[in-house]
PDB file of C-alpha atoms in Angstrom:
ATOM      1  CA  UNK A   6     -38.247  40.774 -12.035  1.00  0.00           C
ATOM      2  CA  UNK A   7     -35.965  40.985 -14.637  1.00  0.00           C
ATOM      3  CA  UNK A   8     -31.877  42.354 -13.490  1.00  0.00           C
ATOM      4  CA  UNK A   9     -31.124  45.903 -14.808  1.00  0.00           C
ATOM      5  CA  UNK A  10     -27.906  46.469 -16.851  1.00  0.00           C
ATOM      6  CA  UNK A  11     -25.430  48.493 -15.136  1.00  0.00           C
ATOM      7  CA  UNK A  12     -25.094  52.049 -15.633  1.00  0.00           C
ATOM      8  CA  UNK A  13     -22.389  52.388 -18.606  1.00  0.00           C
ATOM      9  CA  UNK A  14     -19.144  53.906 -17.685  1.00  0.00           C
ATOM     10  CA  UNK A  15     -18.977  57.563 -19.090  1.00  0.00           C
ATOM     11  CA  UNK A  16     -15.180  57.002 -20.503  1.00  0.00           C
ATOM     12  CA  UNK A  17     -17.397  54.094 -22.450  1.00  0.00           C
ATOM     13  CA  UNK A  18     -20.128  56.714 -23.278  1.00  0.00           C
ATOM     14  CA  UNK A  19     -17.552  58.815 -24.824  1.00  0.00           C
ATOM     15  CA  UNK A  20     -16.104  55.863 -26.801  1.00  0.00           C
ATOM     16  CA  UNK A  21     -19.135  54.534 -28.537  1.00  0.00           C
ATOM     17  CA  UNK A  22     -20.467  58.420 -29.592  1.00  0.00           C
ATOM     18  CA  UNK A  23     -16.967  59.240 -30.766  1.00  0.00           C
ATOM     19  CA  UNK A  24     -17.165  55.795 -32.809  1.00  0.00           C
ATOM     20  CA  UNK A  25     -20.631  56.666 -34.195  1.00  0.00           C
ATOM     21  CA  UNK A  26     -19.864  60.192 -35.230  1.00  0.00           C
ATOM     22  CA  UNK A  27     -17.038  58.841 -36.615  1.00  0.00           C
ATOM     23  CA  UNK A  28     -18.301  56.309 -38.794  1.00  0.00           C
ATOM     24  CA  UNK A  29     -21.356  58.577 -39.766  1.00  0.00           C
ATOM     25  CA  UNK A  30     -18.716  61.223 -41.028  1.00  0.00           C
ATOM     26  CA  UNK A  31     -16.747  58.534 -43.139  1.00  0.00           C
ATOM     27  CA  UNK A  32     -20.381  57.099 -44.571  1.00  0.00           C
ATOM     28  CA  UNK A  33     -21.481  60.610 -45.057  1.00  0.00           C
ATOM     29  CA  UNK A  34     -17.730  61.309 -47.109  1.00  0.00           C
ATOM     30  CA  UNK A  35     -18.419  58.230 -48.981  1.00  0.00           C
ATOM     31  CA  UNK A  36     -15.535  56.972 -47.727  1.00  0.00           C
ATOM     32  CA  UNK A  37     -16.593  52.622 -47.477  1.00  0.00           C
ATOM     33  CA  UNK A  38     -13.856  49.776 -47.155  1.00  0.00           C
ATOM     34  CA  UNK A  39     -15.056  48.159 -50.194  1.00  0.00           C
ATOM     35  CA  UNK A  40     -17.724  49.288 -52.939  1.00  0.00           C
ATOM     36  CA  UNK A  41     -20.059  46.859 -54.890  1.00  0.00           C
ATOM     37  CA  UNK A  42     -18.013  48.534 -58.748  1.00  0.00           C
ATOM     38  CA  UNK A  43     -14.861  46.588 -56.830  1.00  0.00           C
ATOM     39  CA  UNK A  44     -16.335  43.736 -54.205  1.00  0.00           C
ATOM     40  CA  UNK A  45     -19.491  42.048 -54.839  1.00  0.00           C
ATOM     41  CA  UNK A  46     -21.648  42.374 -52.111  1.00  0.00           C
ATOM     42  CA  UNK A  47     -24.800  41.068 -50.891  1.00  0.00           C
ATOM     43  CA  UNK A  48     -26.281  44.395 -49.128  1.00  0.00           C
ATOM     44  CA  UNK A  49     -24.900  46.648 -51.676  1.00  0.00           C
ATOM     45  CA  UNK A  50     -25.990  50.242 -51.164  1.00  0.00           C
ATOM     46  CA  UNK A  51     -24.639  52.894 -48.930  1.00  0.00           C
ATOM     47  CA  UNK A  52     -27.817  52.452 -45.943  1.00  0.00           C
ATOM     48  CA  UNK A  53     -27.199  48.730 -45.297  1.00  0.00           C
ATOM     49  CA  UNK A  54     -23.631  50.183 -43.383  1.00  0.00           C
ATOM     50  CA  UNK A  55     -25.021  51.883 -40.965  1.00  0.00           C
ATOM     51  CA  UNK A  56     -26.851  48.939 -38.705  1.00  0.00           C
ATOM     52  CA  UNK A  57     -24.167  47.016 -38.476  1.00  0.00           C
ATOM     53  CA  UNK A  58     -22.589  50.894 -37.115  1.00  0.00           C
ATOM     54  CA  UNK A  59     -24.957  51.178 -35.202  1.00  0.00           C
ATOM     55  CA  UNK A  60     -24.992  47.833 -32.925  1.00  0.00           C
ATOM     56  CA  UNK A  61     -21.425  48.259 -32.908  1.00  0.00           C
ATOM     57  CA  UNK A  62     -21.751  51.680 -31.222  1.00  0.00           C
ATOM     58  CA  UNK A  63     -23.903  50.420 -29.301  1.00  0.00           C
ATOM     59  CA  UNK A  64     -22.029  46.943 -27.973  1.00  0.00           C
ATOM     60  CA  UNK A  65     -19.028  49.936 -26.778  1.00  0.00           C
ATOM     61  CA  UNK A  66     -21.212  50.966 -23.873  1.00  0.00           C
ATOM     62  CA  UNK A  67     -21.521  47.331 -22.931  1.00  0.00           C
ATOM     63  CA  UNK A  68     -17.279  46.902 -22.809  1.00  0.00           C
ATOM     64  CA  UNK A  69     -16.878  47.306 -18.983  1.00  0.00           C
ATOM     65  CA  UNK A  70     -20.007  45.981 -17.595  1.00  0.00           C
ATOM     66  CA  UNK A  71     -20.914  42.980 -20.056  1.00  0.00           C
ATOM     67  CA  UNK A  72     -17.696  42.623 -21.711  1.00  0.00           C
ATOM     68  CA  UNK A  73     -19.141  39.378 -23.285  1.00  0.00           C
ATOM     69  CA  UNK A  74     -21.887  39.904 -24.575  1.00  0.00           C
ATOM     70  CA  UNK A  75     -20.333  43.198 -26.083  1.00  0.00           C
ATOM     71  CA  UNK A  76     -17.962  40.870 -27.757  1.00  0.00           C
ATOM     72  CA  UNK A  77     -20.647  38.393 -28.667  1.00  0.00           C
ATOM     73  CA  UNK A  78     -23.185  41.027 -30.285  1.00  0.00           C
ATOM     74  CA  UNK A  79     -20.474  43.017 -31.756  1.00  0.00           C
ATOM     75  CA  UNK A  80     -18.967  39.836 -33.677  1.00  0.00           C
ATOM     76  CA  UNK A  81     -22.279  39.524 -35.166  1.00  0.00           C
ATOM     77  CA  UNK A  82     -22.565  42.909 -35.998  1.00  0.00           C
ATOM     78  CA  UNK A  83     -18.708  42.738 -38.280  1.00  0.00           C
ATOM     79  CA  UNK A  84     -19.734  39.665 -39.544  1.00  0.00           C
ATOM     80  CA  UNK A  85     -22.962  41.700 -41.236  1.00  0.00           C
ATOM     81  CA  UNK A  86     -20.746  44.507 -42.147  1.00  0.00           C
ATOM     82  CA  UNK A  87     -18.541  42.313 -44.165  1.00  0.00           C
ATOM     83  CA  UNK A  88     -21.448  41.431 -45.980  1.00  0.00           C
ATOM     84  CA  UNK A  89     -22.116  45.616 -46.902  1.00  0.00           C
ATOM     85  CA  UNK A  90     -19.448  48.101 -48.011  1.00  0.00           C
ATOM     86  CA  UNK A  91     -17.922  48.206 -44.933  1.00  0.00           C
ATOM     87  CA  UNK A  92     -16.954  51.029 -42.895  1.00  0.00           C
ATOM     88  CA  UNK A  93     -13.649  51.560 -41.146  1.00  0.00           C
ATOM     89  CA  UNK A  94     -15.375  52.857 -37.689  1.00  0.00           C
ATOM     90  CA  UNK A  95     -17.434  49.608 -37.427  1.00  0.00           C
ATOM     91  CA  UNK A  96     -13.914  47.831 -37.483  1.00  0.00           C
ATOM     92  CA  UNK A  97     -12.030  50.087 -35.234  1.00  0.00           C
ATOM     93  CA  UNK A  98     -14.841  49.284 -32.709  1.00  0.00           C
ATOM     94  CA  UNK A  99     -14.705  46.093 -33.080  1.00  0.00           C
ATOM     95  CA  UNK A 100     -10.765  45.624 -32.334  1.00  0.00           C
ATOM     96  CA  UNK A 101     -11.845  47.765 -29.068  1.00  0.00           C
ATOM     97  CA  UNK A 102     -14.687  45.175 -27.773  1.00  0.00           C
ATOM     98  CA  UNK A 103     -11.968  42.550 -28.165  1.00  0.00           C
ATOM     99  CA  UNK A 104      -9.307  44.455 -26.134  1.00  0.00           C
ATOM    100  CA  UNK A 105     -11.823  45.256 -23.573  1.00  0.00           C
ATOM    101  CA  UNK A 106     -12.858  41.626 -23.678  1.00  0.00           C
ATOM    102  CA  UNK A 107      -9.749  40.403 -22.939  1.00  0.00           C
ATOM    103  CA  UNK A 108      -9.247  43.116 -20.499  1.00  0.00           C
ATOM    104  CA  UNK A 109     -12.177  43.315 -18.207  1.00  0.00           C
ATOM    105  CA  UNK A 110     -13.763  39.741 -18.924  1.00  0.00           C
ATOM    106  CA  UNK A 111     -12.902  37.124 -16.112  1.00  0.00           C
ATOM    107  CA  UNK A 112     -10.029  35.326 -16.351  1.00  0.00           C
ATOM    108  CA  UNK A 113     -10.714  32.358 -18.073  1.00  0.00           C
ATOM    109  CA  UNK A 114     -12.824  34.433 -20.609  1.00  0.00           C
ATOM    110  CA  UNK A 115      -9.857  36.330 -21.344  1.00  0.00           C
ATOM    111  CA  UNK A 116      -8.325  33.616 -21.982  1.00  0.00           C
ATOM    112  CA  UNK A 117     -10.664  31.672 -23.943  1.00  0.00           C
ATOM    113  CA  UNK A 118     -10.617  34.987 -25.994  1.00  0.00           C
ATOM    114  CA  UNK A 119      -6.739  35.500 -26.488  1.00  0.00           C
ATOM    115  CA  UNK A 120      -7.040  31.401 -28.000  1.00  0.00           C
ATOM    116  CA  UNK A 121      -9.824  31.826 -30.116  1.00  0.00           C
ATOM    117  CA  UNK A 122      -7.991  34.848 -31.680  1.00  0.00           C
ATOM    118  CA  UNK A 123      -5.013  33.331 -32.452  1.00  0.00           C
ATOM    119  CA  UNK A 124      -6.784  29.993 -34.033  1.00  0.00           C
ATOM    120  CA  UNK A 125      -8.639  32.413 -36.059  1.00  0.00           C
ATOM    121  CA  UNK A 126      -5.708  34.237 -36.917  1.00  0.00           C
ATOM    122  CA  UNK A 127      -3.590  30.739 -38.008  1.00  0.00           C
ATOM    123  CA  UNK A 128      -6.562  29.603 -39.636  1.00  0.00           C
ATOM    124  CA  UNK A 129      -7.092  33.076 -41.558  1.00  0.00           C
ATOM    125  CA  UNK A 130      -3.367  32.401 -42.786  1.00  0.00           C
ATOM    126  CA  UNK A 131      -2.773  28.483 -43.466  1.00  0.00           C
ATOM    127  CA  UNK A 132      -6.407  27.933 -45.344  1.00  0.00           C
ATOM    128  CA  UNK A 133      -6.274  30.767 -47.887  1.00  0.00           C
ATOM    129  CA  UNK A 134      -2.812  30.016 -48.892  1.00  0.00           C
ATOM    130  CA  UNK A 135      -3.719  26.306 -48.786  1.00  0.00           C
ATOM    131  CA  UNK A 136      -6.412  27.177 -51.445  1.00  0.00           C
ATOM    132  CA  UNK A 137      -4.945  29.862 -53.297  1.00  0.00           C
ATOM    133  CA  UNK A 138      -2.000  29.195 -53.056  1.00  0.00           C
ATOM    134  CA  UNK A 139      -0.271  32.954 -53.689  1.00  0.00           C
ATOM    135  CA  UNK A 140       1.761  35.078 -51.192  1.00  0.00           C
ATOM    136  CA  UNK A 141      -1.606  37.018 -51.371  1.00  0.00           C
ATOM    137  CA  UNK A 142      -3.660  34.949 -49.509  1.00  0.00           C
ATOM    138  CA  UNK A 143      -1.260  35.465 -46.180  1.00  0.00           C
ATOM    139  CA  UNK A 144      -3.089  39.099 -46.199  1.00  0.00           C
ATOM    140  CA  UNK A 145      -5.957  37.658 -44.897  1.00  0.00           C
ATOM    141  CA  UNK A 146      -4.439  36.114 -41.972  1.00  0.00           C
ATOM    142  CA  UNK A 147      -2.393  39.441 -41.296  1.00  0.00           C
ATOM    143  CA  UNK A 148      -5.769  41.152 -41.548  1.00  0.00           C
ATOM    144  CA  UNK A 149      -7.182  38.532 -38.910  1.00  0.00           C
ATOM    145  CA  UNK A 150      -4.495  39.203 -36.800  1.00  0.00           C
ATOM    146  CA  UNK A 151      -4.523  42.704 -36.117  1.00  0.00           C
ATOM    147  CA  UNK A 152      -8.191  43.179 -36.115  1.00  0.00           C
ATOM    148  CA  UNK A 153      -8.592  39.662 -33.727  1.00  0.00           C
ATOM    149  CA  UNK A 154      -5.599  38.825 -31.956  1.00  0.00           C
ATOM    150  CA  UNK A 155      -3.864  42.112 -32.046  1.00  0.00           C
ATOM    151  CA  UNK A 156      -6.569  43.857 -29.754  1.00  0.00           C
ATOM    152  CA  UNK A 157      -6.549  40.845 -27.739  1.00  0.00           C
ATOM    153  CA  UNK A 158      -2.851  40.216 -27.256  1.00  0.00           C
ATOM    154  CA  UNK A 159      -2.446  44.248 -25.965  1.00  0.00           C
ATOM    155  CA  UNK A 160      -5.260  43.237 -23.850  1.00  0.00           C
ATOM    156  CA  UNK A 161      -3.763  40.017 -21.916  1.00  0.00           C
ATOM    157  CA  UNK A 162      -0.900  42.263 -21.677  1.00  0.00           C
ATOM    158  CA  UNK A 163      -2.376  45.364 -20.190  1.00  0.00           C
ATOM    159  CA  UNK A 164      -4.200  42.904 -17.618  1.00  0.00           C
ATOM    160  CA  UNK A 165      -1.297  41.285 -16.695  1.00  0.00           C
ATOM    161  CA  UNK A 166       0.693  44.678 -15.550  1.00  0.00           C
ATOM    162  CA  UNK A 167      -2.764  45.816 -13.719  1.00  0.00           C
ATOM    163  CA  UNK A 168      -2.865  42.265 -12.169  1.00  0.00           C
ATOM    164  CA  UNK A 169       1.081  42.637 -11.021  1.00  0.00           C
ATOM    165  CA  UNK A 170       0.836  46.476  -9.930  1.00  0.00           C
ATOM    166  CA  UNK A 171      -2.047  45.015  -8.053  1.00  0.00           C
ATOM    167  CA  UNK A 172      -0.150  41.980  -6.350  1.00  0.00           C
ATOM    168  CA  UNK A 173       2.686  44.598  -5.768  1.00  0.00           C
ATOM    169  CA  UNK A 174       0.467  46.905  -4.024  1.00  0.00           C
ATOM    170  CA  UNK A 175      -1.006  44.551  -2.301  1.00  0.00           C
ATOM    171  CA  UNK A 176       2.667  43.079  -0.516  1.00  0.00           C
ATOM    172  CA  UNK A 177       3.298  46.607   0.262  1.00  0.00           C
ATOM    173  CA  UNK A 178      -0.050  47.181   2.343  1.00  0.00           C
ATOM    174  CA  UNK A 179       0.711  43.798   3.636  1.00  0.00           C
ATOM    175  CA  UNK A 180       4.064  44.663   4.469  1.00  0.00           C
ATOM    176  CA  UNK A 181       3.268  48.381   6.039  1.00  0.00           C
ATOM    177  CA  UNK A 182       0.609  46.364   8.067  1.00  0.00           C
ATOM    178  CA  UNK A 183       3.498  44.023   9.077  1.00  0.00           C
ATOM    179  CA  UNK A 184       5.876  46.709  10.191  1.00  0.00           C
ATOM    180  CA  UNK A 185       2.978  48.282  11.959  1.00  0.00           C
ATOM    181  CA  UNK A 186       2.151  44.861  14.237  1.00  0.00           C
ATOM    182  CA  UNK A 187       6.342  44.708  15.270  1.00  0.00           C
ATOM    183  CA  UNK A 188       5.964  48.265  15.889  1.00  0.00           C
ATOM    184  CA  UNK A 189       2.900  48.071  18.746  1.00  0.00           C
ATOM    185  CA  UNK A 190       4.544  44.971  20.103  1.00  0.00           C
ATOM    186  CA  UNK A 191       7.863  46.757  20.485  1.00  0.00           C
ATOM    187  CA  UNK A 192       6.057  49.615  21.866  1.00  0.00           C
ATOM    188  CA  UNK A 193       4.059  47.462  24.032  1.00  0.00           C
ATOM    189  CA  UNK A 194       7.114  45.113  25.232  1.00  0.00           C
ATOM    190  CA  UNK A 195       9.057  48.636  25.613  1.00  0.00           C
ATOM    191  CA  UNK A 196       6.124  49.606  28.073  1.00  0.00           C
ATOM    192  CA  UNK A 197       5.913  46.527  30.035  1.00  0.00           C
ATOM    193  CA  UNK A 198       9.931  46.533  30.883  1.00  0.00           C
ATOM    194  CA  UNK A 199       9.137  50.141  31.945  1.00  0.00           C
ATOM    195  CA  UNK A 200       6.118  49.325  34.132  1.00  0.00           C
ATOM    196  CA  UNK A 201       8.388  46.660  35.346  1.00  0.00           C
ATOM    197  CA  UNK A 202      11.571  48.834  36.186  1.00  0.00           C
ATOM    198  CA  UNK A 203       9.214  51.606  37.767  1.00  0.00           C
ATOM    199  CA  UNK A 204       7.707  48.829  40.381  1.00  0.00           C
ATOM    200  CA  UNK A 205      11.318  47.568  40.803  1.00  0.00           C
ATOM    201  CA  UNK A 206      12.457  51.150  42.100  1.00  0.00           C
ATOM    202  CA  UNK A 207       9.491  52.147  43.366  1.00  0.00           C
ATOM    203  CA  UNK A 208      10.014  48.637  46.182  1.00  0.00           C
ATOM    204  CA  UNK A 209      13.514  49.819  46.258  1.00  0.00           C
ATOM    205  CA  UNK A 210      12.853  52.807  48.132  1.00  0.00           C
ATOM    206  CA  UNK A 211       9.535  51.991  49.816  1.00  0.00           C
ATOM    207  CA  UNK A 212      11.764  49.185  51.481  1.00  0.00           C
ATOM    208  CA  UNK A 213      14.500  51.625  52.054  1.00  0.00           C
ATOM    209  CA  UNK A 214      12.152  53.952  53.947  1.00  0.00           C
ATOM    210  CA  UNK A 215      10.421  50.987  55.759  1.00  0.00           C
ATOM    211  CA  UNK A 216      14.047  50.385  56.814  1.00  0.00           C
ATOM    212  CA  UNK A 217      14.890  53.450  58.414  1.00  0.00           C
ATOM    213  CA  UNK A 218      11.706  54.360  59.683  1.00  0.00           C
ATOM    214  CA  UNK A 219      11.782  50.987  61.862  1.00  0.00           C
ATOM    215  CA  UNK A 220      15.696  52.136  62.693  1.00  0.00           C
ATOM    216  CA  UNK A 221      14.454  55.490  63.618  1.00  0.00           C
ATOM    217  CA  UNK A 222      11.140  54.576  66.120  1.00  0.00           C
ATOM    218  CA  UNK A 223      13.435  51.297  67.613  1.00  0.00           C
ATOM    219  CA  UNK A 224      16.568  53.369  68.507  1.00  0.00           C
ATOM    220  CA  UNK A 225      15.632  56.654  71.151  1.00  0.00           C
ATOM    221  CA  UNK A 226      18.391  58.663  69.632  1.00  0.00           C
ATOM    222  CA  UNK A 227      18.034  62.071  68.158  1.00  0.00           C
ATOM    223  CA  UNK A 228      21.074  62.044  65.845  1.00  0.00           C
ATOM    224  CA  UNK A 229      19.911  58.707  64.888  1.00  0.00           C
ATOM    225  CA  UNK A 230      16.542  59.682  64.352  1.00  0.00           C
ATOM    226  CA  UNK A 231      17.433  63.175  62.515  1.00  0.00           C
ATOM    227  CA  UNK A 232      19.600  60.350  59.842  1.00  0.00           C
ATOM    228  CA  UNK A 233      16.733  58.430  59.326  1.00  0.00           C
ATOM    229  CA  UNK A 234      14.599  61.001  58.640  1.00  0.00           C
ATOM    230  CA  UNK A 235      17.462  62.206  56.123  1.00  0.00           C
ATOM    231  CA  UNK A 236      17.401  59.226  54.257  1.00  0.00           C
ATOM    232  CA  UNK A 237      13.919  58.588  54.179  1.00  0.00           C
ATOM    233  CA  UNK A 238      13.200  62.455  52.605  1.00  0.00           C
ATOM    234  CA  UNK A 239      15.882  61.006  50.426  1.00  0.00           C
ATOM    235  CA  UNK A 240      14.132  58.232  49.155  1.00  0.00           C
ATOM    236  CA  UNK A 241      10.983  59.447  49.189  1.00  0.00           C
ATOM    237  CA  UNK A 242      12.130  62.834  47.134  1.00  0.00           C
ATOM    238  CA  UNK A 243      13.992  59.976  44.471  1.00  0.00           C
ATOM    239  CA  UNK A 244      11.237  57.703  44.170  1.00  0.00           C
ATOM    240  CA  UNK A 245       8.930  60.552  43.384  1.00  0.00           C
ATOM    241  CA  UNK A 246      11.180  61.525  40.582  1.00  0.00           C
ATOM    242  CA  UNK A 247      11.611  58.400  39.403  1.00  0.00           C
ATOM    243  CA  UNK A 248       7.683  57.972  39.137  1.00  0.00           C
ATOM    244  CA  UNK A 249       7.160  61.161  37.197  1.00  0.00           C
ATOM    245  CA  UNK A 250       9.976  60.303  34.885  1.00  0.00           C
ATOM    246  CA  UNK A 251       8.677  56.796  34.070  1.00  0.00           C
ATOM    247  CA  UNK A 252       5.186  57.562  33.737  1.00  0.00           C
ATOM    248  CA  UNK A 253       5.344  60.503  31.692  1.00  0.00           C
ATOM    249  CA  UNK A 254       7.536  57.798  29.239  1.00  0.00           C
ATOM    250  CA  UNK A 255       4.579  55.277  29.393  1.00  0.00           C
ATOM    251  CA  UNK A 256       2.500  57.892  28.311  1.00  0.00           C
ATOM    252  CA  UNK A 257       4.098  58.672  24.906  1.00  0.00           C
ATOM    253  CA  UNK A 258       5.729  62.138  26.088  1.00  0.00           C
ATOM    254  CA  UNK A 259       9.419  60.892  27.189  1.00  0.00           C
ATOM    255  CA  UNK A 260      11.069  60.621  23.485  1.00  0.00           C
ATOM    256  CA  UNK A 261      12.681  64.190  24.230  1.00  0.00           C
ATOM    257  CA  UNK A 262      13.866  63.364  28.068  1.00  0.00           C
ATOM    258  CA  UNK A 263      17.469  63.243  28.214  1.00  0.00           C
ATOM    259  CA  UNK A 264      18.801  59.270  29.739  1.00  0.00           C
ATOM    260  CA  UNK A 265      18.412  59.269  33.611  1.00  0.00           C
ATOM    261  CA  UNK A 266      20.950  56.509  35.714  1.00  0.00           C
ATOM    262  CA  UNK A 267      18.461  53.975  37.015  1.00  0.00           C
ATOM    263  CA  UNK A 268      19.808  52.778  40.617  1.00  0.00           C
ATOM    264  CA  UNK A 269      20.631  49.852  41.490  1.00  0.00           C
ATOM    265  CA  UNK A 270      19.439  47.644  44.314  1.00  0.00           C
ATOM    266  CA  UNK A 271      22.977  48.070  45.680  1.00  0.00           C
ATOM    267  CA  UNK A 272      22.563  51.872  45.399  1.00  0.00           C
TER     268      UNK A 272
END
């Protein structure tokens, strides 16, 4: 079963009817890049331009999804309009499926493309005046360059800022995702030291109530006793607050809870 083209992207849509309309408004003016009184031709005639308009138009809906063959069909298509009167539209699109060559092709397309260009271009400059010999001849090769290697020098260049805003955004998600891993681990490490300190004070006054409750049932005195007791409501009241205090951190609500003294295993 044979693959379906891609759906042409609408900015594309736009470009290739606003090149058409175009270049049927300059035929319809009269208005040709060369005429057959001036330029001899080999399609003279005013109908011969519009094919060649036509498959240009039409190779601008293929510049984003078969940037190739858009080039490929479109050279074709200038090379038979330099064989008509000409017309200016059929040009301009042309410079645009070499930009968009360059820019959406892969990159060793693009490349291929940008070297192509400029041989064409040094070629369209050094052989006329080689054979001519007249400062005329080096219009051709301007001519060659800024329909060719123009559009596909702004191209290489455009790609190359989309390909470092890309890189650059990239090392910025990279780095975000970066500061985001120290971030947990601090948080986690942050928790684990807490976790630790609450066990440490929690066995601090567990073992000082242990303490005094073994003072309190081995020694059959009531102030003793009644001191005991004291200290062990002490403890136990401490310890309490202490656990509230620490786990209410470890849950992600302590950031506003003013410093508390953490005892120490003298205290």
């Amino acid at each position: 079963m044979a693959r379906r083209l891609p759906r042409p992207h609408r900015d594309d849509v736009r470009i290739a009817v606003a090149g058409l309309l175009g270049g049927l408004l300059l035929w319809s003016l009269g208005l040709d890049t060369r005429t057959a009184a001036v330029t001899v031709v080999p399609w003279a005639g005013r109908w011969p331009v519009l094919l060649p308009l036509a498959v240009t138009a039409g190779c601008e809906l293929l510049r984003r999804v078969r940037p190739r063959t858009g080039l490929l069909v479109g050279t074709a298509a200038v090379a038979a309009d330099s064989a008509t009167q000409g017309n200016l539209a059929t040009l301009l699109m042309f410079t645009d499926l070499v930009y968009a060559a360059v820019l959406y092709s892969p990159p060793a397309s693009a490349r291929r493309v940008l070297w192509i260009t400029g041989l064409l271009t040094v070629a369209g400059t050094l052989v006329p005046l080689a054979v001519w010999r007249t400062p005329q001849a080096l219009l051709i090769g301007v001519v060659t360059g800024i329909v060719a290697f123009g559009p596909a020098a702004t191209g290489w260049i455009v790609r190359d800022h989309r390909e470092t805003a890309e890189a650059a955004r990239l090392r910025a998600e990279q780095t975000a995702l970066l500061a985001e891993m120290d971030r947990t681990q601090a948080v986690a490490a942050e928790r684990a030291r807490m976790a630790r300190e609450l066990h440490d004070m929690v066995a601090n006054h567990l073992s000082a109530i242990a303490i005094h409750a073994t003072a309190a049932l081995s020694i059959d005195d009531p102030g003793t006793t009644r001191q005991a007791l004291d200290v062990i409501r002490e403890n136990s009241v401490e310890g309490l607050a202490e656990m509230r205090r620490l786990i209410g951190i470890l849950r992600g609500g302590g950031a506003d809870r003013a410093p508390a003294a953490i005892p120490t295993l003298d205290g």
